[in-house]
Amino acid sequence: MWPPDGIGQVTYKVGRALDRAGRMIEAPWVCGQGWYWGCVNNPYFRRLQVDRVLWSLQGGASVIQHDDPRAAIAAVSFGGCWCGYCRQRAARLGYDLQSQMLAFQTSSTVSYVRALRSQTDTASGFAVPMSCNNFRMKLGIPHTLFDYGMCEIDPADADLGVLEQAYRQFERMNWMQVVTLRSADIALNRAAIARVHALGGAMLYPYNVYMPSGSRFSADAASIALLYRFVRAIGALLDASRFIDQTPATFLTADSLAALERARVGTIVRRAGAQTVLHFVPASSDRSVPPVDISCAAPSGELSVRSAERPDPRVLQRNAFAIAPWDWSTLTIGA
Ligand SMILES: [Zn+2]
């Protein structure tokens, strides 16, 4: 949390956190750069953050993303803050900074986020949507003081089972989770885009993604763009969809389930109003992989098949159709 001191400024010294010896502190991962960490109890820093939101809105932004939302909580592990404003506030509220720094800075961070949001809402005249980073998609304070979370997930977290468990919890908590994927594996990126959107979240287009190595990754648009076109095409269905406690076995024949498993195609079942939606998420980028024949066990109402990349997927026979393992397809059952 090291915003520059103003528009066009390259100094990072207004309202910064101090260690016990009175030196401005830096995060360990950028040590030596002169990017000093802000103090959430310093009124000049608070003013700077409010101004930065208002400048961004004036510049055309409609949503604000707050990096490092743990603010003063995170700074406890790298030395602060012991500034005069923190000492004064701690004394007033009865905290001993020696033994209760973490509890004190947790309370300070909550106060800072609430004030930032209320002051920017008041100054702009509307509720400013504000997201925050939430490492490993964690919830709780201070993340849930924001409107939604943004997380750079690792390949292991992009597993369908892991994601479904996480998004079931997010839906119960009415929480929106946006992700980026720290992987250059195109097949995994394609699968993750389908999985995350089908589960009720959103994945940012893989452009300039921060990677574990410190480098950046941008996917080739030709391999990705059609998936986002599909997200837009079925957006109303995705928005209306909720989890239900039914599995694909309720809707598909045993032969179909076995064929999907052999092709490693993942399935997600959701309900949108009177419609049941089955997603078949891509398992590979290899377009020579043969299609999988799917038969419905006992359908009710109209069947509709759509696909992200094949122009005309249809139910060709009553209750039977084919999906491509490299594509993202949806089956909608019901009115
Ligand atoms: Zn301080």
mmCIF file of C-alpha atoms and ligand atoms in Angstrom:
data_model
loop_
_atom_site.group_PDB
_atom_site.id
_atom_site.type_symbol
_atom_site.label_atom_id
_atom_site.label_comp_id
_atom_site.label_asym_id
_atom_site.label_seq_id
_atom_site.Cartn_x
_atom_site.Cartn_y
_atom_site.Cartn_z
ATOM 1 C CA MET A 1 0.000 0.000 0.000
ATOM 2 C CA TRP A 2 2.350 2.657 -1.312
ATOM 3 C CA PRO A 3 0.434 5.172 -3.425
ATOM 4 C CA PRO A 4 2.441 8.058 -4.862
ATOM 5 C CA ASP A 5 2.012 11.360 -3.057
ATOM 6 C CA GLY A 6 0.004 13.007 -5.833
ATOM 7 C CA ILE A 7 -0.813 13.083 -9.544
ATOM 8 C CA GLY A 8 2.456 12.767 -11.458
ATOM 9 C CA GLN A 9 4.410 12.424 -8.204
ATOM 10 C CA VAL A 10 7.077 9.771 -7.800
ATOM 11 C CA THR A 11 7.565 10.242 -4.069
ATOM 12 C CA TYR A 12 5.951 8.019 -1.463
ATOM 13 C CA LYS A 13 6.344 9.901 1.790
ATOM 14 C CA VAL A 14 3.008 11.526 2.683
ATOM 15 C CA GLY A 15 1.494 9.982 5.823
ATOM 16 C CA ARG A 16 3.652 6.861 5.914
ATOM 17 C CA ALA A 17 3.959 4.175 8.616
ATOM 18 C CA LEU A 18 6.937 4.276 10.973
ATOM 19 C CA ASP A 19 8.832 1.569 12.782
ATOM 20 C CA ARG A 20 9.651 1.876 16.456
ATOM 21 C CA ALA A 21 12.817 3.849 15.655
ATOM 22 C CA GLY A 22 10.791 6.345 13.619
ATOM 23 C CA ARG A 23 11.950 5.164 10.163
ATOM 24 C CA MET A 24 9.428 4.890 7.311
ATOM 25 C CA ILE A 25 8.726 1.235 6.536
ATOM 26 C CA GLU A 26 8.597 -0.696 3.272
ATOM 27 C CA ALA A 27 7.031 -4.044 2.444
ATOM 28 C CA PRO A 28 9.692 -6.791 2.432
ATOM 29 C CA TRP A 29 8.930 -7.728 -1.186
ATOM 30 C CA VAL A 30 9.850 -4.250 -2.448
ATOM 31 C CA CYS A 31 12.526 -3.377 0.086
ATOM 32 C CA GLY A 32 14.973 -0.660 -0.940
ATOM 33 C CA GLN A 33 12.721 0.939 -3.592
ATOM 34 C CA GLY A 34 11.605 3.877 -1.447
ATOM 35 C CA TRP A 35 7.954 2.852 -1.744
ATOM 36 C CA TYR A 36 6.950 3.571 1.822
ATOM 37 C CA TRP A 37 3.824 1.974 3.322
ATOM 38 C CA GLY A 38 0.958 4.294 4.250
ATOM 39 C CA CYS A 39 -0.359 4.684 7.793
ATOM 40 C CA VAL A 40 -4.148 4.374 7.973
ATOM 41 C CA ASN A 41 -4.280 6.502 11.129
ATOM 42 C CA ASN A 42 -2.416 9.394 9.540
ATOM 43 C CA PRO A 43 -4.964 12.036 8.406
ATOM 44 C CA TYR A 44 -2.731 13.143 5.497
ATOM 45 C CA PHE A 45 -2.606 9.577 4.199
ATOM 46 C CA ARG A 46 -6.361 9.166 4.577
ATOM 47 C CA ARG A 47 -6.901 12.420 2.665
ATOM 48 C CA LEU A 48 -4.528 11.237 -0.071
ATOM 49 C CA GLN A 49 -6.479 7.986 -0.487
ATOM 50 C CA VAL A 50 -9.835 9.778 -0.678
ATOM 51 C CA ASP A 51 -8.376 12.192 -3.247
ATOM 52 C CA ARG A 52 -6.992 9.295 -5.303
ATOM 53 C CA VAL A 53 -10.455 7.726 -5.524
ATOM 54 C CA LEU A 54 -12.010 11.057 -6.523
ATOM 55 C CA TRP A 55 -9.281 11.744 -9.113
ATOM 56 C CA SER A 56 -9.884 8.281 -10.595
ATOM 57 C CA LEU A 57 -13.636 8.895 -10.820
ATOM 58 C CA GLN A 58 -13.058 12.280 -12.430
ATOM 59 C CA GLY A 59 -10.741 10.551 -14.898
ATOM 60 C CA GLY A 60 -13.555 8.195 -15.948
ATOM 61 C CA ALA A 61 -13.193 5.220 -13.612
ATOM 62 C CA SER A 62 -16.456 3.592 -12.543
ATOM 63 C CA VAL A 63 -15.034 0.977 -10.156
ATOM 64 C CA ILE A 64 -12.144 1.301 -7.729
ATOM 65 C CA GLN A 65 -9.784 -1.570 -6.916
ATOM 66 C CA HIS A 66 -7.949 -1.306 -3.574
ATOM 67 C CA ASP A 67 -4.673 -3.214 -3.524
ATOM 68 C CA ASP A 68 -3.262 -4.404 -0.182
ATOM 69 C CA PRO A 69 -6.568 -4.034 1.706
ATOM 70 C CA ARG A 70 -4.988 -5.514 4.838
ATOM 71 C CA ALA A 71 -3.204 -2.153 5.091
ATOM 72 C CA ALA A 72 -2.066 -1.664 8.703
ATOM 73 C CA ILE A 73 -2.757 -5.331 9.569
ATOM 74 C CA ALA A 74 -0.128 -6.414 7.023
ATOM 75 C CA ALA A 75 2.314 -3.758 8.215
ATOM 76 C CA VAL A 76 2.434 -5.283 11.709
ATOM 77 C CA SER A 77 4.599 -8.094 10.347
ATOM 78 C CA PHE A 78 7.132 -5.663 8.918
ATOM 79 C CA GLY A 79 7.469 -3.213 11.754
ATOM 80 C CA GLY A 80 4.642 -0.789 12.273
ATOM 81 C CA CYS A 81 3.151 1.420 12.899
ATOM 82 C CA TRP A 82 4.482 3.425 15.829
ATOM 83 C CA CYS A 83 3.811 6.931 14.505
ATOM 84 C CA GLY A 84 2.374 9.688 16.677
ATOM 85 C CA TYR A 85 -1.135 9.263 15.221
ATOM 86 C CA CYS A 86 -1.110 5.541 16.012
ATOM 87 C CA ARG A 87 0.238 6.172 19.526
ATOM 88 C CA GLN A 88 -2.471 8.776 20.157
ATOM 89 C CA ARG A 89 -5.306 6.610 18.864
ATOM 90 C CA ALA A 90 -4.062 3.560 20.797
ATOM 91 C CA ALA A 91 -3.876 5.563 24.019
ATOM 92 C CA ARG A 92 -7.382 6.951 23.479
ATOM 93 C CA LEU A 93 -8.873 3.495 22.834
ATOM 94 C CA GLY A 94 -6.879 1.741 25.565
ATOM 95 C CA TYR A 95 -4.565 -0.429 23.411
ATOM 96 C CA ASP A 96 -1.016 -1.236 24.506
ATOM 97 C CA LEU A 97 1.025 -1.068 21.269
ATOM 98 C CA GLN A 98 3.685 -3.396 22.680
ATOM 99 C CA SER A 99 1.318 -6.315 23.292
ATOM 100 C CA GLN A 100 -1.781 -5.453 21.231
ATOM 101 C CA MET A 101 -0.392 -4.055 17.963
ATOM 102 C CA LEU A 102 -2.242 -6.584 15.765
ATOM 103 C CA ALA A 103 -5.617 -6.033 17.443
ATOM 104 C CA PHE A 104 -5.088 -2.287 17.325
ATOM 105 C CA GLN A 105 -4.113 -2.184 13.656
ATOM 106 C CA THR A 106 -7.010 -4.489 12.749
ATOM 107 C CA SER A 107 -9.383 -1.986 14.330
ATOM 108 C CA SER A 108 -7.487 0.859 12.617
ATOM 109 C CA THR A 109 -7.806 -0.802 9.194
ATOM 110 C CA VAL A 110 -11.553 -1.368 9.620
ATOM 111 C CA SER A 111 -11.970 2.284 10.592
ATOM 112 C CA TYR A 112 -9.884 3.401 7.592
ATOM 113 C CA VAL A 113 -11.816 1.331 5.017
ATOM 114 C CA ARG A 114 -15.195 2.440 6.384
ATOM 115 C CA ALA A 115 -14.108 6.091 6.349
ATOM 116 C CA LEU A 116 -12.623 5.815 2.852
ATOM 117 C CA ARG A 117 -15.846 4.349 1.512
ATOM 118 C CA SER A 118 -18.229 6.734 3.269
ATOM 119 C CA GLN A 119 -16.183 9.813 2.386
ATOM 120 C CA THR A 120 -15.803 8.877 -1.284
ATOM 121 C CA ASP A 121 -19.515 7.948 -1.504
ATOM 122 C CA THR A 122 -20.481 11.311 0.004
ATOM 123 C CA ALA A 123 -18.082 13.342 -2.121
ATOM 124 C CA SER A 124 -19.063 11.632 -5.379
ATOM 125 C CA GLY A 125 -22.797 11.505 -4.641
ATOM 126 C CA PHE A 126 -23.187 7.762 -5.280
ATOM 127 C CA ALA A 127 -22.068 4.442 -3.815
ATOM 128 C CA VAL A 128 -18.631 3.912 -5.384
ATOM 129 C CA PRO A 129 -18.145 0.206 -6.187
ATOM 130 C CA MET A 130 -14.872 -0.888 -4.609
ATOM 131 C CA SER A 131 -13.099 -4.234 -4.854
ATOM 132 C CA CYS A 132 -10.032 -5.510 -3.034
ATOM 133 C CA ASN A 133 -7.331 -8.138 -3.418
ATOM 134 C CA ASN A 134 -8.071 -11.220 -1.314
ATOM 135 C CA PHE A 135 -5.122 -13.605 -1.260
ATOM 136 C CA ARG A 136 -6.150 -17.264 -1.762
ATOM 137 C CA MET A 137 -9.753 -16.030 -2.041
ATOM 138 C CA LYS A 138 -9.940 -15.546 1.722
ATOM 139 C CA LEU A 139 -12.918 -13.773 3.208
ATOM 140 C CA GLY A 140 -13.327 -11.999 6.531
ATOM 141 C CA ILE A 141 -12.118 -8.620 7.752
ATOM 142 C CA PRO A 142 -11.125 -6.432 6.030
ATOM 143 C CA HIS A 143 -12.060 -8.050 2.689
ATOM 144 C CA THR A 144 -15.785 -8.218 3.315
ATOM 145 C CA LEU A 145 -15.870 -4.441 3.855
ATOM 146 C CA PHE A 146 -15.457 -4.237 0.061
ATOM 147 C CA ASP A 147 -17.994 -5.154 -2.630
ATOM 148 C CA TYR A 148 -16.070 -8.030 -4.160
ATOM 149 C CA GLY A 149 -12.695 -9.754 -4.176
ATOM 150 C CA MET A 150 -9.919 -10.057 -6.737
ATOM 151 C CA CYS A 151 -7.466 -12.940 -6.409
ATOM 152 C CA GLU A 152 -4.517 -14.258 -8.410
ATOM 153 C CA ILE A 153 -5.134 -17.998 -8.138
ATOM 154 C CA ASP A 154 -2.544 -20.733 -8.731
ATOM 155 C CA PRO A 155 -3.099 -23.758 -10.999
ATOM 156 C CA ALA A 156 -4.010 -26.011 -8.048
ATOM 157 C CA ASP A 157 -6.822 -23.607 -7.105
ATOM 158 C CA ALA A 158 -8.213 -23.753 -10.654
ATOM 159 C CA ASP A 159 -9.207 -27.401 -10.125
ATOM 160 C CA LEU A 160 -12.953 -27.784 -10.692
ATOM 161 C CA GLY A 161 -13.590 -29.395 -7.296
ATOM 162 C CA VAL A 162 -11.623 -26.708 -5.453
ATOM 163 C CA LEU A 163 -13.391 -23.922 -7.327
ATOM 164 C CA GLU A 164 -16.862 -25.413 -6.846
ATOM 165 C CA GLN A 165 -16.355 -25.719 -3.101
ATOM 166 C CA ALA A 166 -15.152 -22.110 -2.923
ATOM 167 C CA TYR A 167 -17.970 -20.701 -5.068
ATOM 168 C CA ARG A 168 -20.643 -22.579 -3.119
ATOM 169 C CA GLN A 169 -19.423 -20.720 -0.045
ATOM 170 C CA PHE A 170 -19.292 -17.401 -1.931
ATOM 171 C CA GLU A 171 -22.891 -17.862 -3.074
ATOM 172 C CA ARG A 172 -24.042 -18.563 0.508
ATOM 173 C CA MET A 173 -22.276 -15.376 1.606
ATOM 174 C CA ASN A 174 -23.532 -13.339 -1.380
ATOM 175 C CA TRP A 175 -19.897 -12.653 -2.267
ATOM 176 C CA MET A 176 -18.597 -11.963 -5.779
ATOM 177 C CA GLN A 177 -15.138 -13.371 -6.471
ATOM 178 C CA VAL A 178 -13.051 -12.328 -9.466
ATOM 179 C CA VAL A 179 -9.827 -14.176 -10.284
ATOM 180 C CA THR A 180 -6.808 -14.166 -12.523
ATOM 181 C CA LEU A 181 -4.890 -17.384 -13.152
ATOM 182 C CA ARG A 182 -1.138 -17.495 -12.626
ATOM 183 C CA SER A 183 -0.424 -19.951 -15.406
ATOM 184 C CA ALA A 184 0.672 -19.764 -19.034
ATOM 185 C CA ASP A 185 -1.063 -23.091 -19.791
ATOM 186 C CA ILE A 186 -3.639 -22.173 -22.436
ATOM 187 C CA ALA A 187 -5.765 -25.290 -21.894
ATOM 188 C CA LEU A 188 -5.916 -24.563 -18.170
ATOM 189 C CA ASN A 189 -6.732 -20.898 -18.813
ATOM 190 C CA ARG A 190 -9.571 -21.922 -21.122
ATOM 191 C CA ALA A 191 -10.908 -24.426 -18.603
ATOM 192 C CA ALA A 192 -10.623 -21.915 -15.749
ATOM 193 C CA ILE A 193 -12.509 -19.211 -17.685
ATOM 194 C CA ALA A 194 -15.394 -21.641 -18.278
ATOM 195 C CA ARG A 195 -15.337 -23.055 -14.737
ATOM 196 C CA VAL A 196 -15.222 -19.723 -12.916
ATOM 197 C CA HIS A 197 -17.985 -18.088 -14.973
ATOM 198 C CA ALA A 198 -20.188 -21.192 -14.868
ATOM 199 C CA LEU A 199 -19.797 -21.254 -11.073
ATOM 200 C CA GLY A 200 -20.988 -17.656 -10.715
ATOM 201 C CA GLY A 201 -17.700 -15.743 -10.626
ATOM 202 C CA ALA A 202 -15.594 -13.933 -13.184
ATOM 203 C CA MET A 203 -12.072 -14.413 -14.492
ATOM 204 C CA LEU A 204 -10.180 -11.474 -15.914
ATOM 205 C CA TYR A 205 -8.975 -11.827 -19.471
ATOM 206 C CA PRO A 206 -5.433 -13.240 -19.208
ATOM 207 C CA TYR A 207 -3.569 -10.068 -20.091
ATOM 208 C CA ASN A 208 -0.393 -8.936 -18.291
ATOM 209 C CA VAL A 209 -1.043 -11.454 -15.497
ATOM 210 C CA TYR A 210 1.481 -11.426 -12.662
ATOM 211 C CA MET A 211 3.202 -14.821 -12.571
ATOM 212 C CA PRO A 212 4.960 -16.621 -9.700
ATOM 213 C CA SER A 213 8.286 -16.012 -11.482
ATOM 214 C CA GLY A 214 7.656 -12.253 -11.383
ATOM 215 C CA SER A 215 7.206 -12.090 -15.157
ATOM 216 C CA ARG A 216 3.935 -11.254 -16.916
ATOM 217 C CA PHE A 217 1.743 -13.436 -19.105
ATOM 218 C CA SER A 218 -0.668 -12.441 -21.866
ATOM 219 C CA ALA A 219 -2.614 -15.105 -23.727
ATOM 220 C CA ASP A 220 -2.975 -15.167 -27.483
ATOM 221 C CA ALA A 221 -6.388 -13.608 -28.164
ATOM 222 C CA ALA A 222 -7.305 -16.208 -30.785
ATOM 223 C CA SER A 223 -7.274 -18.963 -28.168
ATOM 224 C CA ILE A 224 -9.323 -17.063 -25.597
ATOM 225 C CA ALA A 225 -11.595 -14.385 -27.065
ATOM 226 C CA LEU A 226 -14.458 -16.661 -28.137
ATOM 227 C CA LEU A 227 -14.888 -17.851 -24.549
ATOM 228 C CA TYR A 228 -15.535 -14.275 -23.454
ATOM 229 C CA ARG A 229 -17.948 -13.765 -26.333
ATOM 230 C CA PHE A 230 -19.846 -16.776 -24.938
ATOM 231 C CA VAL A 231 -19.831 -15.274 -21.422
ATOM 232 C CA ARG A 232 -21.522 -12.198 -22.874
ATOM 233 C CA ALA A 233 -23.946 -14.268 -24.967
ATOM 234 C CA ILE A 234 -25.189 -16.309 -21.991
ATOM 235 C CA GLY A 235 -24.573 -13.596 -19.382
ATOM 236 C CA ALA A 236 -28.235 -13.354 -18.309
ATOM 237 C CA LEU A 237 -28.311 -17.129 -17.747
ATOM 238 C CA LEU A 238 -25.055 -17.037 -15.756
ATOM 239 C CA ASP A 239 -26.309 -14.138 -13.626
ATOM 240 C CA ALA A 240 -29.563 -15.940 -12.827
ATOM 241 C CA SER A 241 -27.905 -19.292 -12.029
ATOM 242 C CA ARG A 242 -27.640 -20.742 -8.524
ATOM 243 C CA PHE A 243 -26.299 -24.012 -7.111
ATOM 244 C CA ILE A 244 -28.632 -26.942 -6.587
ATOM 245 C CA ASP A 245 -27.973 -30.235 -4.858
ATOM 246 C CA GLN A 246 -28.265 -32.329 -7.978
ATOM 247 C CA THR A 247 -25.493 -33.948 -9.963
ATOM 248 C CA PRO A 248 -25.154 -34.689 -13.687
ATOM 249 C CA ALA A 249 -26.227 -38.259 -12.848
ATOM 250 C CA THR A 250 -29.761 -36.927 -12.339
ATOM 251 C CA PHE A 251 -29.914 -35.754 -15.951
ATOM 252 C CA LEU A 252 -27.533 -37.875 -18.065
ATOM 253 C CA THR A 253 -27.248 -41.572 -18.811
ATOM 254 C CA ALA A 254 -24.507 -43.669 -17.190
ATOM 255 C CA ASP A 255 -22.865 -44.159 -20.605
ATOM 256 C CA SER A 256 -22.717 -40.392 -21.114
ATOM 257 C CA LEU A 257 -21.166 -39.861 -17.682
ATOM 258 C CA ALA A 258 -18.524 -42.494 -18.397
ATOM 259 C CA ALA A 259 -17.710 -40.933 -21.774
ATOM 260 C CA LEU A 260 -17.363 -37.487 -20.191
ATOM 261 C CA GLU A 261 -15.033 -38.899 -17.572
ATOM 262 C CA ARG A 262 -12.885 -40.596 -20.213
ATOM 263 C CA ALA A 263 -12.637 -37.306 -22.087
ATOM 264 C CA ARG A 264 -11.917 -35.487 -18.780
ATOM 265 C CA VAL A 265 -14.752 -33.038 -19.441
ATOM 266 C CA GLY A 266 -15.918 -31.409 -16.203
ATOM 267 C CA THR A 267 -19.590 -30.778 -15.495
ATOM 268 C CA ILE A 268 -21.324 -28.118 -13.419
ATOM 269 C CA VAL A 269 -25.044 -28.169 -12.619
ATOM 270 C CA ARG A 270 -26.890 -24.929 -11.888
ATOM 271 C CA ARG A 271 -30.492 -23.726 -11.792
ATOM 272 C CA ALA A 272 -31.700 -20.499 -13.369
ATOM 273 C CA GLY A 273 -35.356 -20.003 -12.473
ATOM 274 C CA ALA A 274 -37.307 -22.883 -14.037
ATOM 275 C CA GLN A 275 -34.316 -23.989 -16.095
ATOM 276 C CA THR A 276 -31.586 -26.444 -15.197
ATOM 277 C CA VAL A 277 -28.232 -25.601 -16.760
ATOM 278 C CA LEU A 278 -25.487 -28.185 -17.274
ATOM 279 C CA HIS A 279 -22.091 -26.814 -18.222
ATOM 280 C CA PHE A 280 -19.521 -28.998 -19.986
ATOM 281 C CA VAL A 281 -16.189 -27.268 -19.484
ATOM 282 C CA PRO A 282 -13.267 -27.740 -21.888
ATOM 283 C CA ALA A 283 -10.718 -30.398 -21.003
ATOM 284 C CA SER A 284 -8.135 -29.783 -23.694
ATOM 285 C CA SER A 285 -7.026 -27.412 -26.441
ATOM 286 C CA ASP A 286 -6.643 -30.221 -28.954
ATOM 287 C CA ARG A 287 -9.338 -29.790 -31.581
ATOM 288 C CA SER A 288 -8.689 -33.220 -33.068
ATOM 289 C CA VAL A 289 -10.132 -34.925 -29.961
ATOM 290 C CA PRO A 290 -13.353 -36.661 -31.067
ATOM 291 C CA PRO A 291 -16.752 -35.451 -29.815
ATOM 292 C CA VAL A 292 -18.538 -37.065 -26.884
ATOM 293 C CA ASP A 293 -22.067 -38.371 -27.381
ATOM 294 C CA ILE A 294 -24.437 -37.329 -24.631
ATOM 295 C CA SER A 295 -27.872 -38.756 -23.885
ATOM 296 C CA CYS A 296 -30.293 -37.383 -21.342
ATOM 297 C CA ALA A 297 -31.697 -39.815 -18.796
ATOM 298 C CA ALA A 298 -35.176 -38.385 -18.319
ATOM 299 C CA PRO A 299 -35.482 -34.850 -19.607
ATOM 300 C CA SER A 300 -38.464 -32.648 -18.979
ATOM 301 C CA GLY A 301 -39.349 -29.692 -21.164
ATOM 302 C CA GLU A 302 -37.250 -28.198 -23.934
ATOM 303 C CA LEU A 303 -33.573 -29.034 -24.404
ATOM 304 C CA SER A 304 -31.225 -26.413 -25.753
ATOM 305 C CA VAL A 305 -27.505 -26.840 -26.461
ATOM 306 C CA ARG A 306 -25.157 -23.916 -26.952
ATOM 307 C CA SER A 307 -21.432 -23.783 -27.416
ATOM 308 C CA ALA A 308 -18.722 -21.166 -27.150
ATOM 309 C CA GLU A 309 -16.982 -22.003 -30.401
ATOM 310 C CA ARG A 310 -18.999 -24.335 -32.599
ATOM 311 C CA PRO A 311 -21.424 -22.275 -34.663
ATOM 312 C CA ASP A 312 -24.427 -24.564 -34.635
ATOM 313 C CA PRO A 313 -24.572 -27.158 -31.868
ATOM 314 C CA ARG A 314 -28.073 -28.556 -31.640
ATOM 315 C CA VAL A 315 -30.062 -31.384 -30.192
ATOM 316 C CA LEU A 316 -30.069 -33.512 -33.355
ATOM 317 C CA GLN A 317 -32.015 -36.441 -32.011
ATOM 318 C CA ARG A 318 -34.548 -36.466 -29.256
ATOM 319 C CA ASN A 319 -32.604 -36.216 -25.966
ATOM 320 C CA ALA A 320 -29.194 -36.769 -27.565
ATOM 321 C CA PHE A 321 -26.430 -34.501 -28.772
ATOM 322 C CA ALA A 322 -22.624 -34.296 -28.992
ATOM 323 C CA ILE A 323 -20.181 -31.992 -27.291
ATOM 324 C CA ALA A 324 -16.564 -31.247 -28.196
ATOM 325 C CA PRO A 325 -14.110 -31.815 -25.318
ATOM 326 C CA TRP A 326 -12.149 -28.693 -26.347
ATOM 327 C CA ASP A 327 -15.241 -26.469 -26.244
ATOM 328 C CA TRP A 328 -17.423 -24.989 -23.503
ATOM 329 C CA SER A 329 -20.986 -26.171 -24.041
ATOM 330 C CA THR A 330 -24.158 -25.721 -22.051
ATOM 331 C CA LEU A 331 -27.313 -27.815 -21.967
ATOM 332 C CA THR A 332 -30.420 -25.996 -20.765
ATOM 333 C CA ILE A 333 -33.374 -28.115 -19.694
ATOM 334 C CA GLY A 334 -36.830 -26.710 -19.070
ATOM 335 C CA ALA A 335 -38.951 -23.776 -20.068
HETATM 336 ZN ZN ZN B 1 0.788 5.182 12.202
#
